[in-house]
Every structure is written in structure tokens, then in C-alpha cells.
XYZ file of C-alpha atoms in Angstrom:
436
model
C -7.553 9.681 -16.137
C -10.927 7.417 -16.298
C -7.907 4.731 -14.081
C -8.379 6.641 -11.743
C -11.921 7.430 -11.796
C -12.242 3.925 -10.760
C -10.133 3.184 -8.507
C -12.232 6.461 -6.100
C -14.830 4.327 -7.165
C -13.754 1.339 -4.976
C -11.583 3.158 -2.872
C -15.641 4.293 -1.946
C -16.768 0.900 -2.013
C -14.345 -0.493 0.629
C -14.201 2.704 2.479
C -18.255 1.689 3.084
C -18.182 -1.611 3.396
C -15.397 -1.192 6.211
C -17.621 1.262 7.973
C -20.866 -1.509 7.542
C -18.970 -4.952 8.358
C -17.490 -3.154 11.899
C -19.975 -1.798 12.577
C -22.221 -5.200 11.824
C -19.842 -7.290 13.784
C -19.697 -4.597 16.692
C -15.945 -4.431 16.247
C -13.860 -1.175 18.028
C -14.487 1.363 15.805
C -10.629 3.242 16.224
C -9.822 -0.298 14.220
C -12.262 -0.153 11.847
C -10.843 3.796 11.158
C -6.872 1.847 11.160
C -9.559 -0.787 8.528
C -10.366 2.483 6.037
C -7.231 4.200 6.454
C -5.095 1.311 5.171
C -7.254 0.913 2.632
C -6.858 4.091 1.666
C -3.144 4.065 1.735
C -3.503 1.648 -1.253
C -5.527 3.133 -3.205
C -2.581 6.016 -3.371
C -0.327 3.094 -3.831
C -2.370 1.953 -6.774
C -3.162 5.259 -8.104
C 0.424 6.429 -8.290
C 1.279 5.777 -11.894
C -1.647 7.534 -13.050
C -1.132 10.275 -9.910
C 2.153 11.003 -9.782
C 4.413 11.008 -7.144
C 3.992 14.957 -6.270
C -0.225 14.891 -6.738
C -0.472 11.120 -4.644
C 1.552 12.694 -1.667
C -0.049 15.964 -2.184
C -3.478 13.575 -2.107
C -2.588 11.941 1.398
C -1.287 15.200 2.877
C -4.892 16.579 1.729
C -6.488 12.703 3.465
C -4.050 14.089 6.774
C -5.530 17.809 6.671
C -9.122 16.736 6.158
C -8.845 13.918 9.396
C -7.361 17.323 11.533
C -9.023 19.227 11.177
C -12.280 17.882 11.833
C -10.677 15.964 14.440
C -9.757 18.774 16.029
C -13.217 20.620 15.596
C -14.504 18.115 17.240
C -12.642 18.796 20.277
C -14.421 21.512 19.918
C -17.916 20.376 20.696
C -18.486 20.720 17.010
C -21.503 18.639 14.382
C -20.163 16.292 12.645
C -21.737 17.531 9.205
C -19.841 20.745 10.138
C -16.899 19.332 11.379
C -16.188 17.369 7.805
C -17.674 20.672 5.993
C -15.294 23.438 7.577
C -11.926 20.080 7.299
C -13.675 20.066 3.766
C -13.702 23.905 3.420
C -9.674 23.553 4.545
C -9.375 21.567 2.139
C -10.233 23.294 -0.889
C -8.347 26.436 0.077
C -4.721 24.732 -0.770
C -5.982 24.057 -4.350
C -8.255 27.697 -4.307
C -7.057 30.091 -7.288
C -3.747 27.923 -8.326
C -2.458 24.763 -10.544
C 0.965 25.466 -9.262
C 1.536 22.478 -6.811
C 4.424 23.833 -5.539
C 2.040 25.857 -3.822
C -0.765 23.697 -2.979
C 2.133 21.759 -0.657
C 3.019 25.163 0.519
C -0.822 26.177 1.704
C -1.354 22.430 2.835
C 2.219 21.218 4.771
C 1.009 25.208 6.487
C -2.354 24.092 7.264
C -1.788 20.873 8.164
C 1.522 21.970 10.507
C -1.386 24.580 12.368
C -4.202 22.567 12.876
C -2.060 19.021 14.759
C 0.180 21.832 16.811
C -3.006 22.297 18.180
C -4.467 19.113 18.111
C -1.366 17.307 20.403
C -1.105 20.362 22.237
C -4.638 19.951 23.124
C -4.331 16.287 23.762
C -0.876 16.233 25.003
C -0.418 19.464 26.632
C 1.231 22.487 24.290
C 4.053 22.550 27.276
C 5.841 19.179 26.225
C 4.756 20.158 23.342
C 6.647 23.094 22.220
C 9.672 22.016 24.550
C 10.200 19.050 21.908
C 10.090 20.868 18.575
C 12.482 23.266 20.040
C 14.542 20.293 20.630
C 14.734 19.937 16.656
C 16.950 22.419 16.338
C 19.765 21.292 18.318
C 19.867 18.140 16.709
C 19.946 19.943 13.106
C 22.878 21.776 14.436
C 24.927 18.862 16.243
C 23.733 16.999 12.785
C 25.092 19.714 10.142
C 29.156 20.208 12.703
C 29.870 16.276 13.103
C 29.033 16.537 9.316
C 31.148 19.758 8.106
C 33.054 17.616 10.415
C 33.948 14.706 9.025
C 33.416 15.683 5.438
C 36.190 17.993 5.711
C 38.702 15.989 7.660
C 38.425 12.539 4.380
C 42.134 13.173 2.768
C 41.314 14.998 -0.659
C 38.616 17.157 -2.045
C 36.477 18.117 -4.729
C 39.492 19.260 -6.859
C 41.659 16.822 -5.679
C 42.239 14.627 -9.053
C 39.797 12.543 -9.008
C 36.925 14.567 -7.566
C 34.966 16.566 -9.923
C 38.292 17.214 -13.044
C 37.338 13.768 -13.662
C 40.306 12.604 -12.638
C 42.329 15.142 -14.750
C 44.826 17.138 -12.899
C 44.320 20.841 -12.818
C 47.272 22.687 -12.024
C 47.588 24.388 -8.272
C 46.392 28.608 -9.976
C 43.365 27.432 -12.127
C 42.995 25.268 -7.991
C 43.769 28.277 -6.363
C 40.993 29.943 -7.756
C 39.029 26.961 -8.352
C 38.530 27.522 -3.750
C 39.433 30.869 -4.433
C 35.953 30.866 -6.079
C 33.776 28.297 -3.610
C 35.449 30.005 -0.626
C 36.963 26.530 0.048
C 40.377 28.322 0.898
C 39.078 29.616 4.407
C 39.554 28.337 8.339
C 36.966 25.509 8.877
C 34.596 27.681 11.645
C 34.504 30.394 8.762
C 33.618 27.948 5.913
C 30.671 26.838 8.443
C 29.668 29.885 9.470
C 29.469 31.134 5.817
C 27.308 28.364 4.703
C 24.665 28.515 8.301
C 24.604 32.868 6.867
C 23.346 30.918 3.774
C 21.019 28.544 4.629
C 19.071 30.591 7.440
C 18.228 32.420 3.865
C 17.175 29.542 1.707
C 20.106 28.951 -0.056
C 22.111 25.522 -0.200
C 24.540 26.894 -2.999
C 25.077 25.883 -6.386
C 26.464 21.415 -6.729
C 30.035 21.158 -7.492
C 29.812 17.856 -9.542
C 26.010 19.660 -11.130
C 27.752 23.606 -11.369
C 24.772 25.127 -13.875
C 21.848 23.754 -10.963
C 21.543 24.272 -6.403
C 21.445 22.149 -4.650
C 17.513 22.718 -4.150
C 16.886 21.558 -7.597
C 18.340 18.932 -7.195
C 16.861 18.083 -4.261
C 13.637 18.649 -5.587
C 14.247 15.944 -8.315
C 15.387 13.783 -7.292
C 13.542 13.139 -3.275
C 10.055 12.703 -5.076
C 11.757 8.889 -6.523
C 13.106 8.426 -3.181
C 10.366 9.152 -1.492
C 8.156 6.751 -3.639
C 10.158 4.187 -2.658
C 10.430 4.180 0.483
C 6.838 4.487 0.686
C 5.635 1.447 -1.228
C 8.312 -0.121 0.927
C 6.731 0.839 4.294
C 3.513 -0.193 3.515
C 4.634 -3.328 1.966
C 6.916 -3.901 5.623
C 3.778 -2.913 7.827
C 0.918 -5.133 6.216
C 3.410 -8.717 5.115
C 5.004 -8.653 8.685
C 1.434 -6.939 10.323
C 0.140 -10.625 8.286
C 3.069 -12.734 8.955
C 2.958 -12.294 12.872
C -0.595 -12.528 13.571
C -0.525 -15.651 11.942
C 1.813 -17.229 13.358
C 0.781 -15.698 16.697
C -2.993 -17.222 16.047
C -1.966 -20.554 14.629
C 1.792 -20.369 17.095
C 3.747 -24.116 17.090
C 1.975 -25.303 13.476
C 3.698 -25.517 10.791
C 2.784 -21.720 9.567
C 4.941 -20.626 12.661
C 7.756 -22.337 11.810
C 7.948 -21.198 8.355
C 6.889 -17.630 8.743
C 9.897 -17.931 11.761
C 12.203 -18.985 9.746
C 11.114 -16.556 6.989
C 11.485 -13.588 9.346
C 15.396 -14.867 10.646
C 16.085 -15.267 7.279
C 14.968 -11.101 5.721
C 16.529 -10.112 9.406
C 20.357 -11.614 9.244
C 20.306 -10.666 5.777
C 21.474 -7.626 4.465
C 19.095 -5.656 1.892
C 22.990 -5.223 -0.599
C 22.486 -9.130 -0.906
C 18.608 -9.353 -1.249
C 19.244 -7.119 -4.191
C 22.000 -8.351 -5.398
C 19.889 -11.813 -5.933
C 16.810 -10.328 -7.255
C 19.062 -9.401 -9.555
C 20.610 -12.700 -10.605
C 17.853 -15.233 -10.287
C 14.298 -12.491 -12.044
C 16.306 -10.698 -14.609
C 19.586 -12.236 -15.869
C 17.992 -15.824 -15.706
C 14.316 -15.186 -15.740
C 14.571 -12.726 -17.393
C 11.375 -11.036 -16.222
C 13.278 -7.803 -14.329
C 15.902 -5.076 -15.553
C 19.144 -4.462 -13.405
C 17.205 -1.483 -12.780
C 15.802 1.149 -13.859
C 12.590 3.720 -12.292
C 10.849 2.969 -15.561
C 7.467 1.432 -14.786
C 6.232 0.117 -12.242
C 7.681 -3.089 -13.189
C 11.132 -1.272 -11.891
C 10.094 -0.928 -8.353
C 9.955 -4.912 -8.368
C 12.926 -5.363 -7.051
C 13.142 -2.484 -5.103
C 10.480 -2.646 -3.604
C 11.377 -6.508 -1.931
C 14.845 -5.206 -1.481
C 14.182 -2.293 1.029
C 10.901 -4.146 3.306
C 11.855 -7.494 3.527
C 14.881 -6.688 6.362
C 11.770 -4.370 7.914
C 8.504 -6.746 7.298
C 10.019 -10.210 9.680
C 10.914 -7.378 12.732
C 7.382 -6.320 12.245
C 6.604 -9.903 12.403
C 8.865 -10.841 15.045
C 7.722 -7.346 17.165
C 3.524 -9.159 16.187
C 3.785 -12.454 17.131
C 4.974 -11.545 20.671
C 3.259 -8.857 21.415
C -0.243 -10.704 19.908
C 0.899 -14.209 22.579
C 1.432 -12.445 25.248
C -1.965 -10.445 24.931
C -3.404 -13.705 24.228
C -2.550 -14.635 27.450
C -3.695 -12.027 29.429
C -6.405 -11.926 32.000
C -8.968 -9.773 29.369
C -8.521 -12.337 26.509
C -9.928 -14.910 28.662
C -12.807 -12.973 30.125
C -13.975 -11.736 26.632
C -13.618 -15.632 25.754
C -15.912 -16.469 29.174
C -18.125 -13.886 27.760
C -19.199 -16.029 24.904
C -17.312 -14.003 21.840
C -15.860 -15.264 18.768
C -12.788 -16.054 18.414
C -12.079 -13.387 15.237
C -13.955 -11.054 17.506
C -11.140 -11.342 20.263
C -8.313 -11.477 18.103
C -9.709 -8.447 16.407
C -11.227 -6.411 18.898
C -8.788 -7.271 21.315
C -5.933 -8.702 21.717
C -4.617 -6.979 17.924
C -6.264 -3.518 19.238
C -3.661 -4.287 21.846
C -1.258 -5.844 20.487
C 0.096 -2.680 18.148
C 0.722 0.272 20.640
C 4.486 -1.605 21.423
C 4.794 -1.553 17.099
C 4.551 2.360 17.605
C 8.274 2.977 19.289
C 9.244 0.696 15.806
C 7.569 1.332 13.209
C 8.842 5.731 13.545
C 12.309 4.769 13.247
C 11.702 2.229 10.796
C 9.730 5.037 7.964
C 12.827 7.221 9.155
C 14.842 3.695 7.513
C 13.312 3.530 4.807
C 12.439 6.363 3.789
C 16.421 7.263 4.251
C 18.376 3.711 3.666
C 17.832 3.276 -0.414
C 21.635 4.784 -1.036
C 22.197 0.694 -1.909
C 19.445 -0.130 -3.616
C 19.407 3.623 -5.357
C 22.787 1.960 -6.206
C 22.064 -1.401 -7.390
C 18.520 -0.236 -9.060
C 20.372 2.380 -10.700
C 17.618 4.791 -9.013
C 17.324 8.424 -9.517
C 16.780 9.145 -6.318
C 18.406 11.034 -3.270
C 19.995 7.761 -2.287
C 22.465 7.430 -5.496
C 22.672 11.282 -5.347
C 24.613 11.481 -2.290
C 26.830 8.609 -3.046
C 27.879 9.577 -6.221
C 28.543 13.347 -4.011
C 30.725 11.341 -1.850
C 32.947 10.030 -4.139
C 32.910 13.275 -5.756
C 33.289 15.452 -2.562
C 30.242 17.790 -3.521
C 30.373 19.867 -0.160
C 26.906 21.259 -1.113
C 25.243 18.771 -2.081
C 25.817 16.389 1.198
C 25.975 18.784 3.133
C 21.491 20.040 2.538
C 20.661 15.990 1.970
C 22.417 15.340 5.065
C 20.760 17.992 7.024
C 17.439 16.873 4.928
C 17.920 13.648 6.278
C 18.081 14.243 9.636
C 15.383 16.675 9.776
C 13.726 13.807 8.145
C 14.278 11.381 11.131
C 13.853 13.952 13.759
C 10.527 15.131 13.057
C 9.579 10.827 12.763
C 10.593 10.303 15.577
C 8.781 13.431 17.601
C 5.531 12.399 15.902
C 5.801 8.942 17.156
C 6.570 9.518 20.539
C 3.076 12.402 20.728
C 1.403 9.218 18.530
C 1.791 6.632 21.899
C 0.455 8.775 23.744
C -1.942 9.455 21.769
C -2.376 5.034 21.496
C -2.143 4.955 25.350
C -4.368 6.278 26.980
C -1.764 4.958 30.216
C 0.589 7.688 28.872
C 0.240 11.785 29.149
C 3.576 14.085 28.757
C 1.492 16.757 31.410
C -0.651 17.023 34.030
C -4.487 16.693 34.245
């Protein structure tokens, strides 16, 4: 694919240029790596239409595996060249001997999980790491019990009029047979135990709406769309929020600060579904620039991504502004200026790096919110993602699909929160979860 090749060449040039620029200006190595990571993320997002969602996700995971493996090896004092060679061989192991992307994904996730556990364990302590991982299971158990209870407490069922039958009444005999077939005539605790026993074996059951497909098949078909939408919204929210926050802090009490603050306040108080409806009215009905819905081309991505990311972008902007203003007034910044450093070096090296640390506390929840909070956006723009499946499943009382999607999103949220806590400790050396 020539387009992917061009994007790869441009990515390599920009990464090398960022490294050269950092060396010339003597910038902090962590900041330079952050810029290179941002360039890589943008390159993957641009290449997504050519690689496909699955291919883009695999490329991102391979990059994470390479970075994690090389970092872990350097902790054991392996030379840089040897560490990178072994890390590259680990990536090649995920590709070796198979053409199936699913097999590549499973191999990559297993190796990345093992590498990350050892890397975090060496830095933060294995006892804390194991304890946090084990706490995931009680949380998921509580979520499953609450979801199961609320789901069955709602009046109506999947085989009542208006449910799976599309409003066609069923005779009592037919309804009783269907209830018996799907084990819905048993007490709730028996149904829950049966569901858990099936889930442990990897069987989430068949969907009531699509009886020929299992819940795993429907999720495998829909989750890449939701992850793609959430990932693009995350990139837009972080990039736009950081830019607005930095400008507002550097030019405090100027017209730039006022415009950025007004934009942030408007975005925070306006719900995403209101923004979605407004964008549809203006750009689809009045200007005829975009279609009202769908997910067929990059042109269809614009309005959903803006509607989903606008509120979180404002939150990032407000956090960045307040953190940078606080950092600008710190003693170490005055010392840096007294040494004769340029304003650019002071802002980028000293202020920006320290102002980013508190942002990690909201980055994890924001990532989970953007990936899992697209129910309204997917429904309004008719996006065939998991959020839309969940919405239709609730209306149709599709119990297996409701439980499967709820468990999937809960697992993703819990894992992201745990990773956020670990990353916060790695970035800020003052925080440690073990006794040295």
C-alpha cells in the first residue's frame, strides 16, 4: 500500500527530527519521547483508513510491546542495541507462523501483559501490583450482580409484546417454551449461577435479537468501531485541550485566555448529544457538508468525533491552564529564568512536564469515558458500534447481550483505572507503592 509507505516515511522523518530538535535545544528526554509518541499516535490515526481498525490496533500494540520489552531489558542492564533487537524479535514472534490477525492479537496481548507485569513490578513492587490485579475480580463480580439484578427488575421481558417479537403477542404456550429454552423460568439466583458457569467456560450465550449469532461474534464485529471512535476522540480531546490550556496559561488574562476559557466553559456545560444534534442541523441539513449518519468513510468520522471529544477537551484545557499557572509561579521556574534560560525552554522543559502529572488523574477516566460513553453518539449518528448494540439490547431486553457488553465495558474501565494508578506512580518519583 503506497499510502501507508508514505505515512511510514513521514513518521520516521518526524520522529528523527523531534529527536534532533530535542538534542539541539537540550530538552528533557522524557518530553522528547512524549512528542515522538504523539507523532506515532497521529501517524497511526492517519493510516487507519488504509490499515483498517484491526490493523491499526495491532500496530499500536506492537509498538507498545517493543517499548515495554526494551525498557524491561534495560532495567537488567542489557545494552540498548541488544535490548532493541530482542524487543524487535518479540514483536516478530507475534507474527511468526500465522496469517490470522486474531492469533497475532492474542499473542501480542499475552506478551505485552507479561512484560508489563514484570516492568511495573520492578518499579512499584510486586505485592502492590498483584493486590491491584486481584481486586479487579471482586469489582467485576459486583458489577455483574448489580447489572443482572437491575436488568431483571425492569418490568417486561424479551418475549413480551414489544420485545424480541417486535410487538407481536405470543400465546402463553409459545412464551413458556421460549422461557424454558433460555432458562428464564428458573429463580434468579439459579439463572445467575448458570450464566457465571457459562462465562467461565467462555460461553456468553446467543443474542435474543440475533439468534443465529453468539454474543462473542456480535462484540467482535462491533467493538473495533467503538474503539476507533473513542481513540480518535481521545486524540482530539488531549491535543486540543493541551493546546488551549497552554495558550491560556502562557497568555494569561489576555484575549487568548478569555476565548479559550469561554470555549471550555461552553463545551463543559453542553451535553454531547446536544452538540451532536447541533452539528447535524448545521453541517448536514443547512450546509450539506456531511451525511447525517453512517460509518462508511473518513468523512463520516468528523461530526461524531467532535461531538464526543468536545466536553473532555474542555476539561483537559481547564486542568492544563490551572496546573501550568501554578507551575509558572513555582520557585524552580524563577531559578530557571535567573539562569538565563529562554522562555520557550522554561515553559517546555520545566513548566509543561510538571503540569502534566496531575492530568494523569483524569486521563484514565477520560479514556474509559470516551471509549465506553459513545452510546448516545453511536445511536444519533447510526454508527454500528457496541454502544448502539447495547442501546438496542436494552430496549429489546436482550439479556445475554446486555450482560456481555456490561462486563466488557466494566473490565475495560477497571483495567484502565489500574493502569492509570501505576502510570501516575511511574511519572511522579515522589509516589511509591512499596518501601525502598
